[in-house]
């Protein structure tokens, strides 16, 4: 039986106070939620109690005794295991190699692979995690990769599990499995800390929740009674009192009327090994409409958006946006035809992290910002465009010359949206637009997507977050295995129904 | 003719095999190794110094390995203790090694182009019987399965691969990534040093610029062989065969050697530009540690 506590912990990065006198504890057999907006200090707190960071002041106690940890290895030896939000896995290695790395079985210098695979197999079976120890991790799906992460911690005999936003990338069935495992571990006496900003998950599995806000402990609540009352209470603690949570920026309106603005017919994207990633997608979108693409991650929805944006080759019988045939056009020409694109990985594919906010905003239209014929950039004009974007989209800090890579995820997304909306797109494509963003930033993103539709464009949003789609979209198209398998009206559909539809055709693995 | 060509291929392949196995060891740990050329030079010079001092080829080999390991140690410390760019570091090291060997050549032996010749007995010891080839050639061939086995079947090999793919992950599991990389680079120096020793012993003396681009060629073999020891060795032997063939053509048909000697490099470019498919380097190759 192990308990873990952080007592009056503070930690600063440069001038930024990430944690300010925070105390937090988890007892054996308890599932505790740690909630807060992005940048509230959740991940920092996890890193402190798992040995990745040393606190500036305060202490970490295990079973009531103060401990000094020099690294994650010390924490692991004391039964503390952290499951990272962004998996710490090596895709090139096998499951067994990933799991035993650092504590390999075998005599002397030799690595006993058979013993490693056996150990992993045994542990996997004990916790009901189906996995092939000799499979290459890079070949596994997200849910299975997470099992590998869990196994890494379980094999090391963790008695306290720290899960950093574990459900972010999981399909609904994966979330269910994960929570079943978490409950079981708690029943066996493990302490579990669940970091999340999905309050539904808190009321589902946790007995207690600690709320962080701007590096401070905003409050703690027992989870009892009416779930929605608890959720509202927690949400208030998370954001402070200045936000009216009931007033949502957007609401579904149902399918729009009128002629189709976007027409896609038999769009197919070829994948490796002759498998089609997108298989004959046919649909049309109307002006003023926000359409959702619902699917379990990896079912072709992102590839479909990429194909329409022009960054991925595809074949199609028809691909028309506002009367323009996109099929033979490159990315730049498609943008001129009115296509805007918010890619899934905003920092890798959407923004130039080293450039400033203003430069990012004008990046696709630098020709317009160059003085006629001279090729010199119009610095003042660019700065003004940056200032406008910052003011209009409430980018923080409000500095158009700040490097985009240094902004928080939410503010990066605001910059990206500011750029795409400037062009007044006829078709705005957005892949996982709110992934990893907190309340406020998510609201801002949704408001902007809605605004793009209100301005007479069509908006197509791919998301694995069903609650997001149900709250935002006028209609939802379901994709499975690269095919469009159905369409629903979000006003008359529940998350569970949608989840079932998504799993409908059931892909193996 | 075929026997001659095969013997020549093996002779040319020996330093390439050593250097490319060194390259694999270092690059799989995530350190881009352009310093192979410097290791070869250090190995050759060390072997010359050792052989001339003691009259023993074996002592020469040991000295060559020691000299190359020392250079690699410096290289490894730069690559792990600083955030210096691996490519620039490696090139600088090569230029330095080239200049330094010449400087020592002048100050220690008072010669400008080459050391005095080794005693004849050492040449026999290292060249071996005509058919069997040099013992060093056999060691080079043996090094290939040995490196493959080390990477796949030892604890250190797993850690080395892990550090080359994702050092942060390895660190989070208690693996000291800097130490692993340093070890891999020094090992690369030791292996490549044998290749340098072979160059000097086979020639019977050390001469300036002795590595002659073999380090770069070995690195090309590493890339073409997709960082896998077996395939890398095949690429290295293929280069050697082309070089041997080029010598052969030149002698037989009086083709201008400037043309025939381009052969391995032309092949490298052709092969790299698409024939072998996309190579996937270790994910953290060239990425400094935090």
PDB file of N, CA and C in Angstrom, chain A residues 52 72-73 88-90 92-93 97-98 101-106 108-111 113 152 156, chain B residues 149 151-156 158-159 161-163 165-166 168-175 280:
ATOM      1  N   UNK A  52      10.709  13.536 -12.670  1.00  0.00           N
ATOM      2  CA  UNK A  52      11.244  14.155 -13.884  1.00  0.00           C
ATOM      3  C   UNK A  52      11.727  15.583 -13.600  1.00  0.00           C
ATOM      4  N   UNK A  72      13.455   9.844 -12.912  1.00  0.00           N
ATOM      5  CA  UNK A  72      12.279   8.985 -13.018  1.00  0.00           C
ATOM      6  C   UNK A  72      12.563   7.563 -12.530  1.00  0.00           C
ATOM      7  N   UNK A  73      13.828   7.163 -12.649  1.00  0.00           N
ATOM      8  CA  UNK A  73      14.168   5.815 -12.212  1.00  0.00           C
ATOM      9  C   UNK A  73      13.956   5.650 -10.710  1.00  0.00           C
ATOM     10  N   UNK A  88       5.801   7.842 -24.603  1.00  0.00           N
ATOM     11  CA  UNK A  88       7.254   7.708 -24.622  1.00  0.00           C
ATOM     12  C   UNK A  88       7.562   6.307 -25.111  1.00  0.00           C
ATOM     13  N   UNK A  89       7.405   6.108 -26.403  1.00  0.00           N
ATOM     14  CA  UNK A  89       7.626   4.781 -26.958  1.00  0.00           C
ATOM     15  C   UNK A  89       8.571   4.888 -28.138  1.00  0.00           C
ATOM     16  N   UNK A  90       9.178   3.764 -28.476  1.00  0.00           N
ATOM     17  CA  UNK A  90      10.081   3.739 -29.612  1.00  0.00           C
ATOM     18  C   UNK A  90       9.461   2.854 -30.689  1.00  0.00           C
ATOM     19  N   UNK A  92      10.254   1.817 -33.520  1.00  0.00           N
ATOM     20  CA  UNK A  92      11.073   0.824 -34.220  1.00  0.00           C
ATOM     21  C   UNK A  92      11.287  -0.454 -33.412  1.00  0.00           C
ATOM     22  N   UNK A  93      11.113  -0.367 -32.106  1.00  0.00           N
ATOM     23  CA  UNK A  93      11.368  -1.539 -31.267  1.00  0.00           C
ATOM     24  C   UNK A  93      10.081  -2.339 -31.052  1.00  0.00           C
ATOM     25  N   UNK A  97      10.708  -5.150 -26.189  1.00  0.00           N
ATOM     26  CA  UNK A  97      11.911  -4.319 -26.068  1.00  0.00           C
ATOM     27  C   UNK A  97      11.586  -2.980 -25.414  1.00  0.00           C
ATOM     28  N   UNK A  98      10.462  -2.401 -25.810  1.00  0.00           N
ATOM     29  CA  UNK A  98      10.046  -1.134 -25.210  1.00  0.00           C
ATOM     30  C   UNK A  98       9.801  -1.277 -23.718  1.00  0.00           C
ATOM     31  N   UNK A 101      13.191  -2.167 -21.588  1.00  0.00           N
ATOM     32  CA  UNK A 101      14.323  -1.238 -21.718  1.00  0.00           C
ATOM     33  C   UNK A 101      14.679  -0.635 -20.366  1.00  0.00           C
ATOM     34  N   UNK A 102      15.978  -0.730 -20.025  1.00  0.00           N
ATOM     35  CA  UNK A 102      16.421  -0.166 -18.758  1.00  0.00           C
ATOM     36  C   UNK A 102      16.475  -1.190 -17.642  1.00  0.00           C
ATOM     37  N   UNK A 103      15.764  -2.305 -17.807  1.00  0.00           N
ATOM     38  CA  UNK A 103      15.820  -3.377 -16.794  1.00  0.00           C
ATOM     39  C   UNK A 103      15.694  -4.720 -17.505  1.00  0.00           C
ATOM     40  N   UNK A 104      16.599  -4.916 -18.467  1.00  0.00           N
ATOM     41  CA  UNK A 104      16.489  -6.050 -19.362  1.00  0.00           C
ATOM     42  C   UNK A 104      16.839  -7.369 -18.659  1.00  0.00           C
ATOM     43  N   UNK A 105      16.075  -8.418 -18.945  1.00  0.00           N
ATOM     44  CA  UNK A 105      16.434  -9.729 -18.400  1.00  0.00           C
ATOM     45  C   UNK A 105      17.560 -10.348 -19.218  1.00  0.00           C
ATOM     46  N   UNK A 106      18.310 -11.253 -18.594  1.00  0.00           N
ATOM     47  CA  UNK A 106      19.387 -11.936 -19.306  1.00  0.00           C
ATOM     48  C   UNK A 106      20.633 -11.982 -18.456  1.00  0.00           C
ATOM     49  N   UNK A 108      24.448 -11.541 -17.591  1.00  0.00           N
ATOM     50  CA  UNK A 108      25.572 -10.686 -17.970  1.00  0.00           C
ATOM     51  C   UNK A 108      25.168  -9.648 -18.992  1.00  0.00           C
ATOM     52  N   UNK A 109      25.906  -9.638 -20.090  1.00  0.00           N
ATOM     53  CA  UNK A 109      25.660  -8.633 -21.116  1.00  0.00           C
ATOM     54  C   UNK A 109      24.497  -9.013 -22.021  1.00  0.00           C
ATOM     55  N   UNK A 110      24.107 -10.274 -21.970  1.00  0.00           N
ATOM     56  CA  UNK A 110      23.165 -10.770 -22.970  1.00  0.00           C
ATOM     57  C   UNK A 110      21.738 -10.324 -22.678  1.00  0.00           C
ATOM     58  N   UNK A 111      21.025 -10.102 -23.764  1.00  0.00           N
ATOM     59  CA  UNK A 111      19.615  -9.751 -23.670  1.00  0.00           C
ATOM     60  C   UNK A 111      18.824 -11.020 -23.958  1.00  0.00           C
ATOM     61  N   UNK A 113      15.711 -12.263 -25.011  1.00  0.00           N
ATOM     62  CA  UNK A 113      14.477 -11.778 -25.611  1.00  0.00           C
ATOM     63  C   UNK A 113      13.293 -12.661 -25.245  1.00  0.00           C
ATOM     64  N   UNK A 152       4.656  -0.802 -19.377  1.00  0.00           N
ATOM     65  CA  UNK A 152       5.965  -0.346 -18.922  1.00  0.00           C
ATOM     66  C   UNK A 152       5.924  -0.016 -17.439  1.00  0.00           C
ATOM     67  N   UNK A 156       7.096  -2.636 -13.912  1.00  0.00           N
ATOM     68  CA  UNK A 156       8.016  -2.112 -12.908  1.00  0.00           C
ATOM     69  C   UNK A 156       7.375  -2.081 -11.519  1.00  0.00           C
TER      70      UNK A 156
ATOM     71  N   UNK B 149      24.950  -8.891 -34.047  1.00  0.00           N
ATOM     72  CA  UNK B 149      24.584  -9.635 -32.840  1.00  0.00           C
ATOM     73  C   UNK B 149      24.565  -8.717 -31.630  1.00  0.00           C
ATOM     74  N   UNK B 151      23.989  -5.529 -31.528  1.00  0.00           N
ATOM     75  CA  UNK B 151      22.831  -4.630 -31.546  1.00  0.00           C
ATOM     76  C   UNK B 151      21.547  -5.351 -31.168  1.00  0.00           C
ATOM     77  N   UNK B 152      21.395  -6.576 -31.657  1.00  0.00           N
ATOM     78  CA  UNK B 152      20.124  -7.268 -31.484  1.00  0.00           C
ATOM     79  C   UNK B 152      20.035  -8.041 -30.173  1.00  0.00           C
ATOM     80  N   UNK B 153      21.160  -8.539 -29.700  1.00  0.00           N
ATOM     81  CA  UNK B 153      21.100  -9.545 -28.644  1.00  0.00           C
ATOM     82  C   UNK B 153      21.757  -9.180 -27.331  1.00  0.00           C
ATOM     83  N   UNK B 154      22.220  -7.975 -27.182  1.00  0.00           N
ATOM     84  CA  UNK B 154      22.794  -7.617 -25.888  1.00  0.00           C
ATOM     85  C   UNK B 154      22.009  -6.461 -25.290  1.00  0.00           C
ATOM     86  N   UNK B 155      22.118  -6.362 -23.967  1.00  0.00           N
ATOM     87  CA  UNK B 155      21.424  -5.277 -23.276  1.00  0.00           C
ATOM     88  C   UNK B 155      21.934  -3.929 -23.773  1.00  0.00           C
ATOM     89  N   UNK B 156      23.265  -3.853 -23.889  1.00  0.00           N
ATOM     90  CA  UNK B 156      23.839  -2.581 -24.339  1.00  0.00           C
ATOM     91  C   UNK B 156      23.358  -2.255 -25.753  1.00  0.00           C
ATOM     92  N   UNK B 158      20.483  -3.058 -27.158  1.00  0.00           N
ATOM     93  CA  UNK B 158      19.101  -2.551 -27.100  1.00  0.00           C
ATOM     94  C   UNK B 158      19.096  -1.094 -26.652  1.00  0.00           C
ATOM     95  N   UNK B 159      19.901  -0.812 -25.633  1.00  0.00           N
ATOM     96  CA  UNK B 159      19.945   0.569 -25.131  1.00  0.00           C
ATOM     97  C   UNK B 159      20.499   1.507 -26.191  1.00  0.00           C
ATOM     98  N   UNK B 161      20.267   1.166 -29.455  1.00  0.00           N
ATOM     99  CA  UNK B 161      19.216   1.414 -30.457  1.00  0.00           C
ATOM    100  C   UNK B 161      18.158   2.357 -29.906  1.00  0.00           C
ATOM    101  N   UNK B 162      17.804   2.150 -28.638  1.00  0.00           N
ATOM    102  CA  UNK B 162      16.769   2.993 -28.030  1.00  0.00           C
ATOM    103  C   UNK B 162      17.216   4.450 -28.001  1.00  0.00           C
ATOM    104  N   UNK B 163      18.477   4.680 -27.657  1.00  0.00           N
ATOM    105  CA  UNK B 163      18.986   6.051 -27.591  1.00  0.00           C
ATOM    106  C   UNK B 163      19.007   6.675 -28.982  1.00  0.00           C
ATOM    107  N   UNK B 165      16.915   6.088 -31.305  1.00  0.00           N
ATOM    108  CA  UNK B 165      15.553   6.345 -31.750  1.00  0.00           C
ATOM    109  C   UNK B 165      14.885   7.437 -30.926  1.00  0.00           C
ATOM    110  N   UNK B 166      15.024   7.353 -29.621  1.00  0.00           N
ATOM    111  CA  UNK B 166      14.338   8.302 -28.748  1.00  0.00           C
ATOM    112  C   UNK B 166      15.071   8.414 -27.410  1.00  0.00           C
ATOM    113  N   UNK B 168      15.025  10.652 -25.116  1.00  0.00           N
ATOM    114  CA  UNK B 168      14.232  11.089 -23.969  1.00  0.00           C
ATOM    115  C   UNK B 168      13.515   9.896 -23.335  1.00  0.00           C
ATOM    116  N   UNK B 169      13.012   9.016 -24.203  1.00  0.00           N
ATOM    117  CA  UNK B 169      12.338   7.817 -23.706  1.00  0.00           C
ATOM    118  C   UNK B 169      13.313   6.946 -22.931  1.00  0.00           C
ATOM    119  N   UNK B 170      14.501   6.749 -23.516  1.00  0.00           N
ATOM    120  CA  UNK B 170      15.503   5.918 -22.841  1.00  0.00           C
ATOM    121  C   UNK B 170      15.862   6.525 -21.487  1.00  0.00           C
ATOM    122  N   UNK B 171      16.047   7.840 -21.459  1.00  0.00           N
ATOM    123  CA  UNK B 171      16.376   8.519 -20.202  1.00  0.00           C
ATOM    124  C   UNK B 171      15.287   8.301 -19.163  1.00  0.00           C
ATOM    125  N   UNK B 172      14.025   8.344 -19.613  1.00  0.00           N
ATOM    126  CA  UNK B 172      12.916   8.217 -18.668  1.00  0.00           C
ATOM    127  C   UNK B 172      12.897   6.839 -18.035  1.00  0.00           C
ATOM    128  N   UNK B 173      13.587   5.875 -18.658  1.00  0.00           N
ATOM    129  CA  UNK B 173      13.652   4.527 -18.094  1.00  0.00           C
ATOM    130  C   UNK B 173      14.992   4.292 -17.404  1.00  0.00           C
ATOM    131  N   UNK B 174      15.719   5.372 -17.164  1.00  0.00           N
ATOM    132  CA  UNK B 174      16.942   5.252 -16.388  1.00  0.00           C
ATOM    133  C   UNK B 174      18.180   4.959 -17.202  1.00  0.00           C
ATOM    134  N   UNK B 175      18.087   5.017 -18.522  1.00  0.00           N
ATOM    135  CA  UNK B 175      19.267   4.804 -19.361  1.00  0.00           C
ATOM    136  C   UNK B 175      19.983   6.144 -19.516  1.00  0.00           C
ATOM    137  N   UNK B 280      15.152   4.734 -43.839  1.00  0.00           N
ATOM    138  CA  UNK B 280      14.665   5.424 -42.648  1.00  0.00           C
ATOM    139  C   UNK B 280      15.774   5.438 -41.610  1.00  0.00           C
TER     140      UNK B 280
END
